[in-house]
Amino acid sequence: MTGVKDHVALITGGAQGIGAGIAARFAADGAKVGVLDLNKDAAQATVDQITGIGGTAIALSADVSQRDQVQAAVDELVGEYGSLSILVNNAGVLRDNLLFKMTDDDWTMVMDVHLRGAFLCSQIAQKHMVAQKYGRIISMSSTSARGNRGQINYSTAKAGLQGLTKTLAIELGPFGITANAIAPGFIETAMTKATAERIGTTIEQMREGAAAALPVRRGGVPADIANTAAFFAGEEAGYVTGQVIYVDGGSGLH
Ligand code: NAP
């Protein structure tokens, strides 16, 4: 079982939540990890946790929606570790509102971070993957891709990431590169805590409500997503591409 061992992975939005969970898991499995986030100090805190238990990682600062910044971060990572073979498009933001109140800025911000960010990171990373005829690209969709009240921007972006994933799979498959997406349901992170506050509840109540409605009777944690990312990112998953796995405790089942 080789998994991600000795591969170089770039995790966007890796300073906290799901991205930090994936970075820690990949590092524990032997990958060299670039933890990219807006705030370098926050990314460094994740790196410190990884290196503190013997893993290999560096902190990278970039806004994924800015081509020059993504290019510079990828150059730094490749300069440090010599290659790039795994990309996780995970950076994300919420700007929730009902359709009739949604501003142009809130629409554009969400499209820029999720869609333009994944486009830029994938385009810049694939040059290294194509050259080495090997790569794994994983993008973070959401159960909101099915539609979600108050998230006209976010649900559109998350559905868009599924189309991006399938097109990456078609175009890059001949070069040994797979592209897959994970669609998480409720996962307890800063993002879900912020949503709880916005709708006037607590994260504890939100977790209990989610758990009661789910077949698995519990809320999700970043490690649930990291497990699935580790599968997609592993060498053994080379025949799995263009797929979307819902990691949601069964929220779509009736
Ligand atoms: P999170 O805790 O808010 O972490 C997201 C990270 O992305 C933050 O560190 C954030 O930095 C960073 N980021 C935001 N904009 C960025 C940009 N332009 N460039 C680089 N980094 C940027 O969120 P999470 O819950 O872990 O979610 C991770 C991904 O999973 C997101 O794509 C999210 O949409 C998706 N997802 C989450 C859930 C869930 O229940 N948590 C469910 C479905 C899908 P700042 O904090 O500085 O903004």
Short mmCIF file of C-alpha atoms and ligand atoms in Angstrom, two decimals:
data_model
loop_
_atom_site.label_atom_id
_atom_site.label_comp_id
_atom_site.label_asym_id
_atom_site.label_seq_id
_atom_site.Cartn_x
_atom_site.Cartn_y
_atom_site.Cartn_z
CA MET A 1 0.00 0.00 0.00
CA THR A 2 1.77 3.16 -1.16
CA GLY A 3 -1.08 5.68 -0.88
CA VAL A 4 0.31 9.24 -0.88
CA LYS A 5 3.73 8.29 0.55
CA ASP A 6 6.55 10.47 -0.81
CA HIS A 7 4.16 12.47 -2.99
CA VAL A 8 4.03 16.27 -2.81
CA ALA A 9 0.55 17.61 -2.05
CA LEU A 10 -0.88 21.13 -2.12
CA ILE A 11 -3.91 21.73 0.09
CA THR A 12 -5.67 25.07 -0.40
CA GLY A 13 -7.48 26.51 2.60
CA GLY A 14 -5.28 24.23 4.70
CA ALA A 15 -4.99 26.44 7.77
CA GLN A 16 -8.08 25.09 9.48
CA GLY A 17 -11.11 22.83 9.29
CA ILE A 18 -11.33 20.25 6.51
CA GLY A 19 -8.15 21.45 4.78
CA ALA A 20 -6.09 21.16 7.96
CA GLY A 21 -7.55 17.68 8.52
CA ILE A 22 -6.54 16.58 5.02
CA ALA A 23 -3.06 18.11 5.39
CA ALA A 24 -2.51 16.27 8.68
CA ARG A 25 -3.75 12.98 7.24
CA PHE A 26 -1.61 13.21 4.09
CA ALA A 27 1.46 14.10 6.17
CA ALA A 28 0.78 11.18 8.53
CA ASP A 29 0.61 8.94 5.46
CA GLY A 30 4.06 10.13 4.35
CA ALA A 31 3.33 12.96 1.89
CA LYS A 32 5.19 16.27 1.81
CA VAL A 33 2.52 18.89 2.19
CA GLY A 34 2.12 22.51 1.13
CA VAL A 35 -0.43 24.14 3.44
CA LEU A 36 -1.77 27.12 1.51
CA ASP A 37 -4.04 29.76 2.98
CA LEU A 38 -4.75 33.50 2.91
CA ASN A 39 -3.10 33.97 6.27
CA LYS A 40 0.44 32.56 6.41
CA ASP A 41 0.57 32.56 10.23
CA ALA A 42 -2.57 30.43 10.32
CA ALA A 43 -1.08 28.06 7.73
CA GLN A 44 2.13 27.93 9.76
CA ALA A 45 0.16 26.79 12.83
CA THR A 46 -1.07 23.76 10.86
CA VAL A 47 2.48 23.14 9.63
CA ASP A 48 3.81 23.31 13.20
CA GLN A 49 1.33 20.64 14.28
CA ILE A 50 2.40 18.42 11.38
CA THR A 51 6.13 18.86 11.86
CA GLY A 52 5.73 18.53 15.64
CA ILE A 53 4.80 14.87 15.16
CA GLY A 54 7.45 14.19 12.53
CA GLY A 55 5.60 15.14 9.32
CA THR A 56 6.90 17.25 6.45
CA ALA A 57 5.10 20.46 5.48
CA ILE A 58 5.56 24.12 4.56
CA ALA A 59 3.21 27.08 4.87
CA LEU A 60 2.28 28.98 1.72
CA SER A 61 0.36 32.22 1.51
CA ALA A 62 -1.89 32.99 -1.46
CA ASP A 63 -5.36 34.05 -2.46
CA VAL A 64 -6.46 31.21 -4.73
CA SER A 65 -8.39 33.62 -6.94
CA GLN A 66 -5.20 35.50 -7.91
CA ARG A 67 -3.14 33.85 -10.64
CA ASP A 68 0.19 35.45 -9.71
CA GLN A 69 -0.16 34.42 -6.07
CA VAL A 70 -1.07 30.82 -6.92
CA GLN A 71 1.83 30.61 -9.37
CA ALA A 72 4.25 31.93 -6.76
CA ALA A 73 3.00 29.47 -4.13
CA VAL A 74 3.27 26.49 -6.50
CA ASP A 75 6.77 27.63 -7.52
CA GLU A 76 7.75 27.81 -3.85
CA LEU A 77 6.37 24.33 -3.12
CA VAL A 78 8.05 22.76 -6.15
CA GLY A 79 11.27 24.61 -5.30
CA GLU A 80 11.16 23.10 -1.80
CA TYR A 81 10.14 19.52 -2.56
CA GLY A 82 10.95 19.12 -6.27
CA SER A 83 7.51 18.18 -7.64
CA LEU A 84 3.76 18.44 -7.21
CA SER A 85 1.51 15.44 -7.70
CA ILE A 86 -1.58 15.99 -5.52
CA LEU A 87 -3.80 19.09 -5.46
CA VAL A 88 -6.76 19.53 -3.13
CA ASN A 89 -8.98 22.45 -4.11
CA ASN A 90 -10.47 23.07 -0.69
CA ALA A 91 -10.34 26.85 -0.01
CA GLY A 92 -13.82 28.21 0.42
CA VAL A 93 -15.98 31.03 1.69
CA LEU A 94 -19.65 31.54 2.41
CA ARG A 95 -21.61 34.68 1.57
CA ASP A 96 -25.11 33.35 2.20
CA ASN A 97 -28.27 35.28 1.47
CA LEU A 98 -31.65 34.75 -0.10
CA LEU A 99 -31.77 35.40 -3.83
CA PHE A 100 -33.66 38.67 -3.55
CA LYS A 101 -31.04 40.08 -1.14
CA MET A 102 -27.85 38.66 -2.68
CA THR A 103 -25.41 41.37 -3.75
CA ASP A 104 -23.21 41.28 -6.84
CA ASP A 105 -20.16 41.32 -4.55
CA ASP A 106 -21.33 38.29 -2.60
CA TRP A 107 -22.05 36.40 -5.82
CA THR A 108 -18.66 37.29 -7.32
CA MET A 109 -16.65 36.57 -4.17
CA VAL A 110 -18.00 33.03 -3.90
CA MET A 111 -17.49 32.32 -7.62
CA ASP A 112 -13.96 33.73 -7.48
CA VAL A 113 -12.77 31.68 -4.52
CA HIS A 114 -14.43 28.35 -5.35
CA LEU A 115 -14.51 28.29 -9.14
CA ARG A 116 -11.80 30.66 -10.34
CA GLY A 117 -9.60 29.40 -7.48
CA ALA A 118 -10.04 25.75 -8.46
CA PHE A 119 -9.53 26.62 -12.14
CA LEU A 120 -6.29 28.53 -11.48
CA CYS A 121 -4.84 25.99 -9.04
CA SER A 122 -5.71 23.08 -11.35
CA GLN A 123 -4.30 24.81 -14.42
CA ILE A 124 -1.05 25.77 -12.70
CA ALA A 125 -0.63 22.41 -10.94
CA GLN A 126 -1.35 20.27 -14.01
CA LYS A 127 1.78 21.50 -15.77
CA HIS A 128 3.86 19.63 -13.19
CA MET A 129 1.53 16.62 -13.21
CA VAL A 130 1.49 16.30 -17.00
CA ALA A 131 5.29 16.53 -17.12
CA GLN A 132 5.59 13.61 -14.70
CA LYS A 133 2.60 11.73 -16.18
CA TYR A 134 1.01 11.40 -12.74
CA GLY A 135 -1.39 13.44 -10.69
CA ARG A 136 -4.39 13.52 -8.40
CA ILE A 137 -6.78 16.50 -8.24
CA ILE A 138 -9.50 16.53 -5.59
CA SER A 139 -12.03 19.35 -5.34
CA MET A 140 -14.35 20.09 -2.44
CA SER A 141 -17.96 20.24 -3.59
CA SER A 142 -20.88 20.11 -1.12
CA THR A 143 -24.32 18.65 -0.59
CA SER A 144 -25.38 22.24 -1.33
CA ALA A 145 -24.68 21.42 -5.00
CA ARG A 146 -28.16 19.85 -4.97
CA GLY A 147 -29.60 23.28 -4.13
CA ASN A 148 -29.85 24.98 -0.75
CA ARG A 149 -32.01 27.84 0.45
CA GLY A 150 -29.96 31.00 1.05
CA GLN A 151 -26.98 29.75 -0.95
CA ILE A 152 -27.69 30.64 -4.58
CA ASN A 153 -24.02 31.59 -5.02
CA TYR A 154 -22.47 28.73 -3.03
CA SER A 155 -24.72 25.96 -4.40
CA THR A 156 -24.01 27.16 -7.95
CA ALA A 157 -20.25 27.16 -7.29
CA LYS A 158 -20.33 23.72 -5.66
CA ALA A 159 -22.32 22.26 -8.58
CA GLY A 160 -19.83 23.97 -10.91
CA LEU A 161 -16.95 22.20 -9.19
CA GLN A 162 -18.52 18.88 -10.13
CA GLY A 163 -18.50 19.93 -13.81
CA LEU A 164 -14.93 21.17 -13.47
CA THR A 165 -13.95 17.81 -11.95
CA LYS A 166 -15.46 15.77 -14.79
CA THR A 167 -13.81 17.96 -17.43
CA LEU A 168 -10.44 17.75 -15.67
CA ALA A 169 -10.87 13.97 -15.63
CA ILE A 170 -11.53 13.88 -19.39
CA GLU A 171 -8.73 16.25 -20.41
CA LEU A 172 -6.05 15.05 -17.99
CA GLY A 173 -6.78 11.31 -17.85
CA PRO A 174 -4.44 10.52 -20.77
CA PHE A 175 -1.59 11.97 -18.70
CA GLY A 176 -2.07 9.71 -15.70
CA ILE A 177 -4.00 12.33 -13.77
CA THR A 178 -7.30 11.63 -12.01
CA ALA A 179 -9.80 14.26 -10.87
CA ASN A 180 -12.51 13.60 -8.33
CA ALA A 181 -14.74 15.58 -6.01
CA ILE A 182 -15.93 15.16 -2.44
CA ALA A 183 -19.30 16.57 -1.47
CA PRO A 184 -19.38 16.91 2.32
CA GLY A 185 -22.55 17.30 4.29
CA PHE A 186 -22.45 18.82 7.78
CA ILE A 187 -18.83 18.88 8.97
CA GLU A 188 -18.02 20.70 12.18
CA THR A 189 -15.57 23.55 11.38
CA ALA A 190 -15.28 27.32 11.67
CA MET A 191 -17.48 27.56 8.58
CA THR A 192 -20.37 25.66 10.15
CA LYS A 193 -19.89 27.54 13.43
CA ALA A 194 -20.27 30.82 11.51
CA THR A 195 -23.42 29.49 9.84
CA ALA A 196 -24.84 28.50 13.23
CA GLU A 197 -24.23 32.03 14.54
CA ARG A 198 -25.75 33.61 11.44
CA ILE A 199 -29.00 31.65 11.79
CA GLY A 200 -29.17 32.30 15.54
CA THR A 201 -28.33 28.86 16.89
CA THR A 202 -25.26 27.17 18.39
CA ILE A 203 -22.92 24.66 16.83
CA GLU A 204 -24.02 22.14 19.48
CA GLN A 205 -27.69 22.52 18.51
CA MET A 206 -26.76 22.38 14.85
CA ARG A 207 -24.76 19.17 15.41
CA GLU A 208 -27.62 17.58 17.34
CA GLY A 209 -30.14 18.58 14.69
CA ALA A 210 -27.96 17.23 11.90
CA ALA A 211 -27.28 13.98 13.77
CA ALA A 212 -30.96 13.34 14.47
CA ALA A 213 -31.80 13.65 10.78
CA LEU A 214 -28.98 11.47 9.48
CA PRO A 215 -28.99 7.67 9.08
CA VAL A 216 -25.57 7.54 10.81
CA ARG A 217 -26.91 9.61 13.75
CA ARG A 218 -23.84 11.81 14.15
CA GLY A 219 -22.35 14.96 12.69
CA GLY A 220 -19.25 14.87 10.52
CA VAL A 221 -15.69 15.88 11.42
CA PRO A 222 -12.75 16.83 9.16
CA ALA A 223 -11.25 13.34 9.53
CA ASP A 224 -14.31 11.92 7.71
CA ILE A 225 -13.39 14.00 4.67
CA ALA A 226 -9.67 13.35 5.05
CA ASN A 227 -10.33 9.59 4.85
CA THR A 228 -12.06 9.99 1.49
CA ALA A 229 -9.42 12.43 0.23
CA ALA A 230 -6.70 9.91 1.17
CA PHE A 231 -8.46 7.29 -0.96
CA PHE A 232 -8.76 9.56 -4.03
CA ALA A 233 -5.19 10.83 -3.59
CA GLY A 234 -3.60 7.40 -3.29
CA GLU A 235 -1.68 5.70 -6.07
CA GLU A 236 -4.10 2.76 -5.88
CA ALA A 237 -7.07 4.93 -6.99
CA GLY A 238 -5.74 5.42 -10.53
CA TYR A 239 -8.82 3.84 -12.17
CA VAL A 240 -11.24 6.11 -10.27
CA THR A 241 -11.81 9.44 -11.99
CA GLY A 242 -14.56 11.97 -12.65
CA GLN A 243 -16.43 10.82 -9.55
CA VAL A 244 -18.25 12.71 -6.83
CA ILE A 245 -18.53 11.02 -3.43
CA TYR A 246 -21.08 12.44 -1.00
CA VAL A 247 -19.58 12.17 2.49
CA ASP A 248 -22.65 13.28 4.36
CA GLY A 249 -23.81 10.63 6.79
CA GLY A 250 -26.50 9.66 4.30
CA SER A 251 -28.25 13.04 4.12
CA GLY A 252 -29.45 12.42 0.56
CA LEU A 253 -31.17 9.13 1.43
CA HIS A 254 -34.87 8.89 2.12
P1 NAP B 1 -13.17 26.86 6.87
O1 NAP B 1 -12.97 26.27 8.22
O2 NAP B 1 -13.80 28.19 6.73
O3 NAP B 1 -11.75 26.85 6.10
C1 NAP B 1 -11.63 27.37 4.82
C2 NAP B 1 -10.25 27.94 4.68
O4 NAP B 1 -10.12 28.51 3.34
C3 NAP B 1 -9.98 29.09 5.65
O5 NAP B 1 -8.72 28.92 6.28
C4 NAP B 1 -10.00 30.30 4.75
O6 NAP B 1 -9.21 31.37 5.20
C5 NAP B 1 -9.46 29.75 3.46
N1 NAP B 1 -9.72 30.63 2.33
C6 NAP B 1 -10.83 31.38 2.10
N2 NAP B 1 -10.69 32.09 0.99
C7 NAP B 1 -9.47 31.81 0.50
C8 NAP B 1 -8.74 32.26 -0.64
N3 NAP B 1 -9.27 33.15 -1.49
N4 NAP B 1 -7.50 31.77 -0.85
C9 NAP B 1 -6.96 30.88 0.02
N5 NAP B 1 -7.59 30.42 1.12
C10 NAP B 1 -8.84 30.88 1.35
O7 NAP B 1 -14.05 25.88 5.97
P2 NAP B 1 -14.26 24.29 6.01
O8 NAP B 1 -15.55 24.04 6.68
O9 NAP B 1 -13.03 23.61 6.46
O10 NAP B 1 -14.50 24.02 4.46
C11 NAP B 1 -13.48 23.61 3.57
C12 NAP B 1 -14.11 23.34 2.20
O11 NAP B 1 -15.15 22.36 2.34
C13 NAP B 1 -14.77 24.58 1.60
O12 NAP B 1 -14.61 24.57 0.19
C14 NAP B 1 -16.23 24.38 1.94
O13 NAP B 1 -17.07 25.06 1.05
C15 NAP B 1 -16.35 22.88 1.84
N6 NAP B 1 -17.48 22.32 2.58
C16 NAP B 1 -17.55 22.44 3.95
C17 NAP B 1 -18.64 21.86 4.62
C18 NAP B 1 -18.78 21.94 6.12
O14 NAP B 1 -19.81 21.49 6.64
N7 NAP B 1 -17.81 22.46 6.85
C19 NAP B 1 -19.63 21.21 3.92
C20 NAP B 1 -19.52 21.12 2.54
C21 NAP B 1 -18.44 21.66 1.88
P3 NAP B 1 -9.90 32.55 6.10
O15 NAP B 1 -10.41 31.87 7.33
O16 NAP B 1 -8.75 33.51 6.33
O17 NAP B 1 -11.00 33.11 5.26
#
